mmCIF file of C-alpha atoms in Angstrom:
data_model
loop_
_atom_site.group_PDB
_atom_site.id
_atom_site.type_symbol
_atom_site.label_atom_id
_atom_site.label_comp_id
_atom_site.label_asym_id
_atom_site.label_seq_id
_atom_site.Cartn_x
_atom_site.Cartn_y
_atom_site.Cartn_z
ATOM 1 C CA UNK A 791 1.208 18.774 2.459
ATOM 2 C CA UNK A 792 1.971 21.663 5.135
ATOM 3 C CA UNK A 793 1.458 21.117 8.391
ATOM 4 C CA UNK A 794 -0.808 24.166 9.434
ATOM 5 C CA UNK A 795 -3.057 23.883 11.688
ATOM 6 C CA UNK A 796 -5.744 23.129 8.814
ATOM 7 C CA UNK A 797 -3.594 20.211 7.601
ATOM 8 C CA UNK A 798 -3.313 18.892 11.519
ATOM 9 C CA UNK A 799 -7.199 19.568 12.055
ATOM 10 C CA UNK A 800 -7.831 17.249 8.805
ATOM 11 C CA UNK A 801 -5.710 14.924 9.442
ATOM 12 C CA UNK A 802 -7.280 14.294 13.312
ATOM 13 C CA UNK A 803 -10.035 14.290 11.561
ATOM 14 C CA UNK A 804 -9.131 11.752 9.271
ATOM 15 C CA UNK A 805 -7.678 9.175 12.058
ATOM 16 C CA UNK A 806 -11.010 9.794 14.180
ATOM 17 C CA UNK A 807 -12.690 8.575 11.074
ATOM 18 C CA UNK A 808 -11.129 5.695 10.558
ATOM 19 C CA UNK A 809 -11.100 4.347 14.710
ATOM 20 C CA UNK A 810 -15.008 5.308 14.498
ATOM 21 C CA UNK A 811 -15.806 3.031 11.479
ATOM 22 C CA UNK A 812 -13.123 0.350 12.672
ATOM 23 C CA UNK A 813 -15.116 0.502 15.907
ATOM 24 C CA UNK A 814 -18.304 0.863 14.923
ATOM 25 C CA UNK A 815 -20.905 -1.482 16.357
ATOM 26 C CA UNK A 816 -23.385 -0.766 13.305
ATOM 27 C CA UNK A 817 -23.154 -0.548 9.282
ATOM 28 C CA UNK A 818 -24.774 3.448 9.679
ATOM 29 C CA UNK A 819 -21.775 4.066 12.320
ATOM 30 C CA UNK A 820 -19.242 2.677 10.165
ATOM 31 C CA UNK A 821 -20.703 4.714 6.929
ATOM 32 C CA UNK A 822 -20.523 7.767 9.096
ATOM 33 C CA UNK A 823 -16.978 7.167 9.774
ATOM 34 C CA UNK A 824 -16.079 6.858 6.472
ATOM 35 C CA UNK A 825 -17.907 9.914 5.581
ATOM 36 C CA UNK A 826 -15.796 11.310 8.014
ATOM 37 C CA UNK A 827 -12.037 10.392 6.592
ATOM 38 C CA UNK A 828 -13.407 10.956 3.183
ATOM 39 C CA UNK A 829 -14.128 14.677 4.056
ATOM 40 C CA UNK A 830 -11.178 15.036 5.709
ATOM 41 C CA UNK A 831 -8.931 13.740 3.125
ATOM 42 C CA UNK A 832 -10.345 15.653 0.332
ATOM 43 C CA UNK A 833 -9.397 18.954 1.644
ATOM 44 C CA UNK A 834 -5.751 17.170 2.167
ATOM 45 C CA UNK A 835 -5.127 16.290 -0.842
ATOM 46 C CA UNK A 836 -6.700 19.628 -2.753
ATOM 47 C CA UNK A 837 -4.672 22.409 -4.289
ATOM 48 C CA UNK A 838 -5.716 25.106 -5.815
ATOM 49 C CA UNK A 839 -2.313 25.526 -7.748
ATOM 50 C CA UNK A 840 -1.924 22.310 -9.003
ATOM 51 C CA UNK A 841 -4.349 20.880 -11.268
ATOM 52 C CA UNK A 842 -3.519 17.346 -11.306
ATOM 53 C CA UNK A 843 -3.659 17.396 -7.630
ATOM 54 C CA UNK A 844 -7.366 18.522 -8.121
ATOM 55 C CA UNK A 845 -8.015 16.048 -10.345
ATOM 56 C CA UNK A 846 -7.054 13.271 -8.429
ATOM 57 C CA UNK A 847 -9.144 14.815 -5.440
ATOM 58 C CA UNK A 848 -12.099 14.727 -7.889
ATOM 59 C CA UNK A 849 -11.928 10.890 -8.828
ATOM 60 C CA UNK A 850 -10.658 10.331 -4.970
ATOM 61 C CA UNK A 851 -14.451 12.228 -4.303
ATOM 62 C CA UNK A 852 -16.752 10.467 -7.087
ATOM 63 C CA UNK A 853 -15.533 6.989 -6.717
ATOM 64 C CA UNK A 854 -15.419 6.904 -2.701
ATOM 65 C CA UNK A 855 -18.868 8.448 -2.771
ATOM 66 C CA UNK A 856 -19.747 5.597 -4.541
ATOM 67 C CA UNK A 857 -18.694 3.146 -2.678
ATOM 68 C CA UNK A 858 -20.457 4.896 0.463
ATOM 69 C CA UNK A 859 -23.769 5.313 -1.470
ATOM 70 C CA UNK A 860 -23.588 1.249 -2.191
ATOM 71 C CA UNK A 861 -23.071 0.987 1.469
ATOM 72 C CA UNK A 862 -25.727 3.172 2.750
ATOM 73 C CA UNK A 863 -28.382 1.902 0.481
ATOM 74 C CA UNK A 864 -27.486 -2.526 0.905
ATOM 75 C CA UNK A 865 -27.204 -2.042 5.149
ATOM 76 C CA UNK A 866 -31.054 -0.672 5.097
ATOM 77 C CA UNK A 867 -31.778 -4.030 3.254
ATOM 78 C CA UNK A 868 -29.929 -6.414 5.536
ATOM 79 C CA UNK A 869 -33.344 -7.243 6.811
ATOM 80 C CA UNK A 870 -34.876 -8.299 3.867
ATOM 81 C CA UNK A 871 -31.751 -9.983 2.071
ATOM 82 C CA UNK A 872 -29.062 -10.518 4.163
ATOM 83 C CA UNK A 873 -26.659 -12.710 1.748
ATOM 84 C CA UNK A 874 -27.251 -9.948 -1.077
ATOM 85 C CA UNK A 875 -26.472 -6.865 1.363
ATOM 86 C CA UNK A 876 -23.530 -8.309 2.504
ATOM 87 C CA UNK A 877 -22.286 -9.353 -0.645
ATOM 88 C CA UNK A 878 -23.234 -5.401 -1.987
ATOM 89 C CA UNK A 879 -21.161 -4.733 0.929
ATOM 90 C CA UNK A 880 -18.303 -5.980 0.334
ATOM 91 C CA UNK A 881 -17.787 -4.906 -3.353
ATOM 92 C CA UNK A 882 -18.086 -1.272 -2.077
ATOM 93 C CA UNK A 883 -15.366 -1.403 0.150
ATOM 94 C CA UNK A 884 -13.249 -3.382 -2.425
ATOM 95 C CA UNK A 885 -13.953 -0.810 -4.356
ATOM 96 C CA UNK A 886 -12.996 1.936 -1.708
ATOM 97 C CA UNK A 887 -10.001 -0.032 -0.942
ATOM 98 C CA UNK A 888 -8.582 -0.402 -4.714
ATOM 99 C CA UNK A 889 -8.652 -3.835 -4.846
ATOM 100 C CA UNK A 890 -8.959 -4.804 -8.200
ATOM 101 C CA UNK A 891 -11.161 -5.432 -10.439
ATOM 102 C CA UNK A 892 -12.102 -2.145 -8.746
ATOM 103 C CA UNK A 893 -8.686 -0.903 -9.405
ATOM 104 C CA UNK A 894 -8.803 1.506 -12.498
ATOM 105 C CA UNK A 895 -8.993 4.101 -10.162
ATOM 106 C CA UNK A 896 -6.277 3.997 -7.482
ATOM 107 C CA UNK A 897 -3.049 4.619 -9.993
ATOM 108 C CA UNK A 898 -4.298 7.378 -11.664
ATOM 109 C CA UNK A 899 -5.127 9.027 -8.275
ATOM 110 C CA UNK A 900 -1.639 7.869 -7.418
ATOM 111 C CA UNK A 901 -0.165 9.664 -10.110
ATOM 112 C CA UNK A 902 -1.896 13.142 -9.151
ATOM 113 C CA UNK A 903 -0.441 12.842 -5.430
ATOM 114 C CA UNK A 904 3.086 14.137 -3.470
ATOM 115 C CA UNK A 905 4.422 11.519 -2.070
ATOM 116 C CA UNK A 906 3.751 12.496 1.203
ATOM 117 C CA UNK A 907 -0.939 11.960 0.085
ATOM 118 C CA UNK A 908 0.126 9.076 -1.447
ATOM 119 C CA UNK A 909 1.812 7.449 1.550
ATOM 120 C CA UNK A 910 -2.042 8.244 3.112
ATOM 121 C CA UNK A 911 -3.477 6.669 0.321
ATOM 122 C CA UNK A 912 -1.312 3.662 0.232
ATOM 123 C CA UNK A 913 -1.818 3.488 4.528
ATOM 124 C CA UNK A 914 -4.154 4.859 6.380
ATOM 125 C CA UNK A 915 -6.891 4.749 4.102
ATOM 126 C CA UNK A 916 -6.924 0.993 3.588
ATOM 127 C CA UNK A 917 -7.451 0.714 7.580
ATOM 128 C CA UNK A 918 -11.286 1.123 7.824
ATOM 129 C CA UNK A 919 -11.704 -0.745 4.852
ATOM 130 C CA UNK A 920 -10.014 -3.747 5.220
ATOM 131 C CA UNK A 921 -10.965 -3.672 8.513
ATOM 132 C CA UNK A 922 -14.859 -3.724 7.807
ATOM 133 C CA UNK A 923 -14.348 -6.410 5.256
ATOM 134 C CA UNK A 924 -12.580 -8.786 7.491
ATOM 135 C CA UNK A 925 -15.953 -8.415 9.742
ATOM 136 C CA UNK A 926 -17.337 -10.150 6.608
ATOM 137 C CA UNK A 927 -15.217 -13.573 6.299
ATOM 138 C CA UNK A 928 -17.838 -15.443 7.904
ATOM 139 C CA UNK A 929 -20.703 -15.007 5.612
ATOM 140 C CA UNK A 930 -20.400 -17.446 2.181
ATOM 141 C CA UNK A 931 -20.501 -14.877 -0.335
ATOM 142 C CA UNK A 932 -18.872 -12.340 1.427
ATOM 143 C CA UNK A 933 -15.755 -15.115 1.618
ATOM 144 C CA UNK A 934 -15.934 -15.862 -1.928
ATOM 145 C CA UNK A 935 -15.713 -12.417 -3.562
ATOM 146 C CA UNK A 936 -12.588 -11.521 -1.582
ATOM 147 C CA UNK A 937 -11.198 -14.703 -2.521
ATOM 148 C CA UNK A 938 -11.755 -14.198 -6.099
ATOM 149 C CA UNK A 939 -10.793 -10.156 -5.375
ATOM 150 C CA UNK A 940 -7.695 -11.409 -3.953
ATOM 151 C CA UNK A 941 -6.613 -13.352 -6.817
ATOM 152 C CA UNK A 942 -7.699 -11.085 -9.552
ATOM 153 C CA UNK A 943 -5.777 -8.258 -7.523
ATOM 154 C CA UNK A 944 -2.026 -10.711 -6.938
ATOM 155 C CA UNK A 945 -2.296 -11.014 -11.106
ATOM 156 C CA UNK A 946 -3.355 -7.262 -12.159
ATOM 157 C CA UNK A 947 -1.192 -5.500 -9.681
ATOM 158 C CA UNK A 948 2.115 -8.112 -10.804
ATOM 159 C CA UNK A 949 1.266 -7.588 -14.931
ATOM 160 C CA UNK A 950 0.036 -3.754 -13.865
ATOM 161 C CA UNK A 951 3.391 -2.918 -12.936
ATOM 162 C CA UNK A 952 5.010 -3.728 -16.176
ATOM 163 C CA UNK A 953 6.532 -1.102 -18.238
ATOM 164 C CA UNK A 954 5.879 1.555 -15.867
ATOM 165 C CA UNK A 955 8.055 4.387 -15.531
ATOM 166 C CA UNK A 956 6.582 6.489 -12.849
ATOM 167 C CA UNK A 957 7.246 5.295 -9.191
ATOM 168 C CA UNK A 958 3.996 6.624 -8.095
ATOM 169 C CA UNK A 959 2.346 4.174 -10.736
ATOM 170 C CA UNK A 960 4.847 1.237 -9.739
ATOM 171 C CA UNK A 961 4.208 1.800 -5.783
ATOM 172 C CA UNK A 962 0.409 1.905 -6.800
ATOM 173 C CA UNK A 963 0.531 -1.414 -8.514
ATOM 174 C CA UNK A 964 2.493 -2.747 -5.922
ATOM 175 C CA UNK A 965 0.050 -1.905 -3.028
ATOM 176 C CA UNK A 966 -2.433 -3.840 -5.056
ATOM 177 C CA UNK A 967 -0.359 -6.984 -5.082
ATOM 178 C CA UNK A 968 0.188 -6.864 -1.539
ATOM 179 C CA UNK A 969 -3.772 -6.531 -0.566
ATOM 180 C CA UNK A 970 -4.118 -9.751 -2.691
ATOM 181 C CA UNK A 971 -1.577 -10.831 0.332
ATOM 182 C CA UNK A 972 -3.591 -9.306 3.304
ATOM 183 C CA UNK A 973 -7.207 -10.335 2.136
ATOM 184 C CA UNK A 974 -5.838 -14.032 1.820
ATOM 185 C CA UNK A 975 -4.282 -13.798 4.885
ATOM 186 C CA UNK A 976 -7.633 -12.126 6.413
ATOM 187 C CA UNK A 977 -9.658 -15.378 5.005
ATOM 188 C CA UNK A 978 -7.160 -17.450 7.562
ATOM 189 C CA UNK A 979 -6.976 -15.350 11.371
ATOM 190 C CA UNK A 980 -7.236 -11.825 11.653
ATOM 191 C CA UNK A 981 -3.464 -11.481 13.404
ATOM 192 C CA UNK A 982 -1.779 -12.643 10.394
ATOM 193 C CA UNK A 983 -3.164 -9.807 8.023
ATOM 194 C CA UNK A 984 -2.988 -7.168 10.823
ATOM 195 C CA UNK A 985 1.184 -7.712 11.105
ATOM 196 C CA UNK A 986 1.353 -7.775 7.111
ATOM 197 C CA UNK A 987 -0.413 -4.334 6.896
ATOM 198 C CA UNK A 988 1.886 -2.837 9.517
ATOM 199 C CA UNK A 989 4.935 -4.508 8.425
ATOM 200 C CA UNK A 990 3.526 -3.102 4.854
ATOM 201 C CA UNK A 991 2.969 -0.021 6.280
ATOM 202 C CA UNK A 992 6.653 1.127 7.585
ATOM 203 C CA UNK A 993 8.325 0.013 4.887
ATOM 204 C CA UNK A 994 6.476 1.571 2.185
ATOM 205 C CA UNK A 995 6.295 4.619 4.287
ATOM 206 C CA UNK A 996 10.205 4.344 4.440
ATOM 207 C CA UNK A 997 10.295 4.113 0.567
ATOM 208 C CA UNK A 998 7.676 6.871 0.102
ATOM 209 C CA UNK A 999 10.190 9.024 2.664
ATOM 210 C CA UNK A 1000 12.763 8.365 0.868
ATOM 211 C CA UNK A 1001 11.654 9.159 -2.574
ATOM 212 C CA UNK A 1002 10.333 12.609 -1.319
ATOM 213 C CA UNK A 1003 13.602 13.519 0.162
ATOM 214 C CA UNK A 1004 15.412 12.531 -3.307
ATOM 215 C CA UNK A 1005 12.104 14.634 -5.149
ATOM 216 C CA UNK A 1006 12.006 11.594 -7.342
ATOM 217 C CA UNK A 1007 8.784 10.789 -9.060
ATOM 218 C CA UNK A 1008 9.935 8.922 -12.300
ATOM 219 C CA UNK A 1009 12.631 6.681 -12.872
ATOM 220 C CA UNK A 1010 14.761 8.620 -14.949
ATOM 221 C CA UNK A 1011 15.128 10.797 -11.588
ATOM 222 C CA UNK A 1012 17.010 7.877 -10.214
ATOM 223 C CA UNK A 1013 18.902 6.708 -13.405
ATOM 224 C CA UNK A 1014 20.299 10.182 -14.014
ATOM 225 C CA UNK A 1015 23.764 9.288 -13.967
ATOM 226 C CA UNK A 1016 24.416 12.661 -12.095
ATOM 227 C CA UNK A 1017 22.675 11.163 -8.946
ATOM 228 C CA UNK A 1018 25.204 9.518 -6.796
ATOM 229 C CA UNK A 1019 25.980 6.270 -5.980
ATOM 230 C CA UNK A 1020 24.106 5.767 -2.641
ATOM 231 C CA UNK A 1021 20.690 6.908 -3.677
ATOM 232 C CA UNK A 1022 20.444 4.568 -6.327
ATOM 233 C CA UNK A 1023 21.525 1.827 -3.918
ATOM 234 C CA UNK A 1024 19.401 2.159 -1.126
ATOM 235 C CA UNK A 1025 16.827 2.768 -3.500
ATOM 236 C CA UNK A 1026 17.387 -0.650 -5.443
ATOM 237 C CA UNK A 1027 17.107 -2.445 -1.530
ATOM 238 C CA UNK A 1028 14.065 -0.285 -0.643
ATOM 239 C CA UNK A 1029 12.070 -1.704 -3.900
ATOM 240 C CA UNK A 1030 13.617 -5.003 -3.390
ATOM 241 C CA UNK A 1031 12.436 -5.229 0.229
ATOM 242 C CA UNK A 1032 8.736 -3.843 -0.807
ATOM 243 C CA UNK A 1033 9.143 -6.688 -3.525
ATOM 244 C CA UNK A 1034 10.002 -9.238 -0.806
ATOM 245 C CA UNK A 1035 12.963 -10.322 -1.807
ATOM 246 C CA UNK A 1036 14.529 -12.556 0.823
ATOM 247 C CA UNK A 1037 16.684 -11.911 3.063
ATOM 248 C CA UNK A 1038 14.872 -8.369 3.326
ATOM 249 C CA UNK A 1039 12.516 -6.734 5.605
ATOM 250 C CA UNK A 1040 9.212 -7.223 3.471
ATOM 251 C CA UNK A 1041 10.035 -11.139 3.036
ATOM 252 C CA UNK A 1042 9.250 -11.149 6.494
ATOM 253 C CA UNK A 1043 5.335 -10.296 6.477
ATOM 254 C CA UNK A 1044 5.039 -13.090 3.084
ATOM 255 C CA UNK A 1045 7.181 -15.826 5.155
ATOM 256 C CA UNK A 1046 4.204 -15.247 7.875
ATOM 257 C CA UNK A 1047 1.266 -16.086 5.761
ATOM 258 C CA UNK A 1048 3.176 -18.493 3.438
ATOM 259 C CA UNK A 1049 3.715 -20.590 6.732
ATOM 260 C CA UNK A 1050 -0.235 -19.655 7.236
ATOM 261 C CA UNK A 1051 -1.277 -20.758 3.907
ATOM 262 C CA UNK A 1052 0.479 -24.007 4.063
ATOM 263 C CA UNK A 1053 -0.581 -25.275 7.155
ATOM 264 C CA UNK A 1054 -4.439 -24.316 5.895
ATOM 265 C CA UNK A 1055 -3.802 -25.959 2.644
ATOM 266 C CA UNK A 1056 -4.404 -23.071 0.398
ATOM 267 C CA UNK A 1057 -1.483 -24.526 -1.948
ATOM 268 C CA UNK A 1058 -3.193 -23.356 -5.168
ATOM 269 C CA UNK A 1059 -3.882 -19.727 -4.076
ATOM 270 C CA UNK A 1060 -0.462 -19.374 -2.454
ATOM 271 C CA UNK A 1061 0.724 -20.842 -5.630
ATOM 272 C CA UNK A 1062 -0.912 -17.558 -7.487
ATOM 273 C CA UNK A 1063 0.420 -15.302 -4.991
ATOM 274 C CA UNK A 1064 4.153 -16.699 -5.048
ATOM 275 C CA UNK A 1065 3.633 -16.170 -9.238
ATOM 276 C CA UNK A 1066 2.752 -12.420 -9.238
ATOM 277 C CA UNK A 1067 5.833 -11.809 -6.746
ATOM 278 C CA UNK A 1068 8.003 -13.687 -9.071
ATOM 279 C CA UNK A 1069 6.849 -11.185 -11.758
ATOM 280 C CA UNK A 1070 6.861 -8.336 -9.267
ATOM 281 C CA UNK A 1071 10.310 -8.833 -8.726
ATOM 282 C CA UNK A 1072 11.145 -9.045 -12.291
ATOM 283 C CA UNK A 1073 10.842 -5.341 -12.673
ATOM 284 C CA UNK A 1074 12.064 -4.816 -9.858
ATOM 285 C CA UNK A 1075 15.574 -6.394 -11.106
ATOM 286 C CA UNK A 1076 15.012 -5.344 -14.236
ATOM 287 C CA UNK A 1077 14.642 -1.505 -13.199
ATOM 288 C CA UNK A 1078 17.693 -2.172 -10.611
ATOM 289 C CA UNK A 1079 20.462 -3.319 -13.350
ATOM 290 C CA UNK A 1080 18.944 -0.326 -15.529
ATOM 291 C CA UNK A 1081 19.439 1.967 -12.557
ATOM 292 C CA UNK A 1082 23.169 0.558 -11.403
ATOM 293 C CA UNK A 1083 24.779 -0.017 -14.959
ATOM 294 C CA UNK A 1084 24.363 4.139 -14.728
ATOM 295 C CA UNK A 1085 26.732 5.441 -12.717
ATOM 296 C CA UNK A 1086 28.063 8.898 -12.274
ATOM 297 C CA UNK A 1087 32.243 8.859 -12.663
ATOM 298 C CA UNK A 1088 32.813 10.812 -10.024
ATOM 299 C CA UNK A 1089 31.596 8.822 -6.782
ATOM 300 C CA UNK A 1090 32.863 9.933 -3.535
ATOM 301 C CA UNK A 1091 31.364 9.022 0.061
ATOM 302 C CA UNK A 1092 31.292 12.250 2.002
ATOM 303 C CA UNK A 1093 30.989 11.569 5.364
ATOM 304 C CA UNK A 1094 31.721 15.084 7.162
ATOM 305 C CA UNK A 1095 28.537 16.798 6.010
ATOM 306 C CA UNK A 1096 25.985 14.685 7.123
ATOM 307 C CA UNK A 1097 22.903 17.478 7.335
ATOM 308 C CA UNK A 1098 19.766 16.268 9.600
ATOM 309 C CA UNK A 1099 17.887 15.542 6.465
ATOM 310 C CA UNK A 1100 20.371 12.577 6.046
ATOM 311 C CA UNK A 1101 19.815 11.772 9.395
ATOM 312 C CA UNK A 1102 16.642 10.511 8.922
ATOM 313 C CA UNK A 1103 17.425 8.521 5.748
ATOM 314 C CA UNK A 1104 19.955 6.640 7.589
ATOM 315 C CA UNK A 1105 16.535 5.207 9.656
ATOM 316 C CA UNK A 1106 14.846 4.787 6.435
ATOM 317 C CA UNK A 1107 17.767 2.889 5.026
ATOM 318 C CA UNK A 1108 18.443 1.023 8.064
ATOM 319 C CA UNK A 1109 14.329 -0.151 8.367
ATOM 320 C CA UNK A 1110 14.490 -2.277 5.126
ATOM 321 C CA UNK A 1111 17.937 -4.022 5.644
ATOM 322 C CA UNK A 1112 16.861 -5.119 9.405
ATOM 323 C CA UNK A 1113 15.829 -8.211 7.655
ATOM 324 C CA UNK A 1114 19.374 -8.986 6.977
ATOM 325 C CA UNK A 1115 19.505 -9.395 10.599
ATOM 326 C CA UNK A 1116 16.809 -12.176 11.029
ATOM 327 C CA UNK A 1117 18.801 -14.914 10.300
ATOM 328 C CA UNK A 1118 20.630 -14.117 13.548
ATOM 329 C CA UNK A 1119 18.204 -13.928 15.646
ATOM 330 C CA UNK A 1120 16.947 -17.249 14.413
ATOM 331 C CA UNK A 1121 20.197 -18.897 14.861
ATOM 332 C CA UNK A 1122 20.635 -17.469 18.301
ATOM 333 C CA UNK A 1123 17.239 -18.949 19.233
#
């Protein structure tokens, strides 16, 4: 993505989208706003020289159009059949979201993205969404298709991520395991989801970061034993900490709503979720020892060129080990 002024202009664009359909007071509002990030994202996303890039902006287009088109046509019949509009509702923004069983489109977007879209995709573009659908807890039906989303999404984006080699496709399958976390969490308060999505947020924006600044896209990028020693590490912790593998930083969001889910009772749902992390964090490990036993002969720490590239790794490294410090803090308290 540059940043000319068309890219900025888009991406304003974009935002205002998403605050105007987070804000909106009506369904037609809310459909405008995501009109609105939709047509801003497209152009985004588009290049003319590469082809997968286009692609992915095509399926982006057809499948978010839709989701608005489902939208559009159930809030003119809220009137006449409210539990049915709402229900229509919410399957088109699962869908928009990528929760699954909606999901057969969000990796192979993934796939056609820099890392830079797909940090948008993975972010920003799950806002309005998410946000429209927790607007929708209180009706019956509305409740029991994100339950039953939720679930389906913990299992298909744990067993999804299994014998993947791309990182776009793993990070892809990973987001959808962690909106199984936020739409459970969303069925309890409205806080607890809002800190797992921004907690979600930075540190899979640190990850995406720091695989763009590496170029890595599969994982024989990372393997290659002539990549040194400290990439490899920090990327082991970063997909460790997106795994939530206590003590790191994205434990911290699941301790939340595990301590949420308890105290509600939801033992047999938090019981599913706690199962596709387990499996989630199987390839993680088993990706990590594949990805250490490969090391380069000829390690050396260089400390006197440090060039302001590496600079800001040192805040991406330093953003998923903060967990580490936790503990502390608790024990100081």
């Amino acid at each position: 993505m540059s940043f000319s002024p068309y890219s900025m202009m888009f991406f304003f664009t974009m935002i205002s989208g998403t605050i105007l359909s987070v804000s909106s007071t009506s369904w037609i509002l809310a459909w405008i706003g995501l009109e609105l990030n939709l047509m801003s994202f497209i152009p985004i996303i588009s290049s003319k020289t590469n082809l997968l890039s286009a692609e992915a902006a095509l399926k982006y287009f057809l499948i978010q159009a839709l989701g608005s088109a489902v939208i559009i046509f159930a809030s003119t019949l809220l009137e006449a059949t409210l539990n049915f509009s709402l229900l229509s509702i919410s399957l088109a923004l699962l869908l928009k979201m990528g929760a699954a069983p909606f999901h057969f489109w969000f990796p192979q977007v993934m796939e056609g993205m820099n890392w830079l879209h797909g940090t948008l995709l993975m972010t920003i573009q799950k806002m309005a969404p998410m946000f429209l659908i927790s607007y929708l807890t209180a009706n019956l039906f509305s409740w029991t298709s994100t339950s039953l989303a939720a679930a389906c999404s913990a299992l298909v984006g744990a067993i999804g991520g299994l014998n993947q080699t791309s990182l776009r496709k793993i990070l892809a399958f990973s987001s959808i395991n962690h909106m199984s976390w936020m739409l459970f969490s969303m069925l309890i308060n409205e806080t607890s989801w809002i800190i797992y999505f921004i907690l979600y947020s930075l540190i899979t924006s640190s990850i995406t970061m720091l695989f763009f600044s590496f170029q890595a896209y599969y994982f024989s990028n990372i393997i290659n034993p002539q990549c040194s020693s400290l990439p490899k590490t920090v990327s082991v912790l970063a997909l460790f900490s997106l795994g939530g593998l206590p003590p790191f930083s994205g434990f911290i969001p699941k301790w939340f709503i595990i301590q949420e889910m308890i105290y509600c009772s939801f033992f047999y749902t938090l019981a599913i979720l706690l199962f596709s992390s387990l499996i989630t964090l199987y390839f993680y490990i088993r990706l990590a020892l594949s990805c250490i036993s490969l090391t380069h002969s000829q390690n050396k720490w260089i400390y006197s060129s440090i060039s302001p590239v590496s600079q800001y790794k040192i805040i991406f490294y330093l953003l998923n080990l903060s967990g580490l410090l936790v503990p502390s803090f608790l024990f100081i308290l």
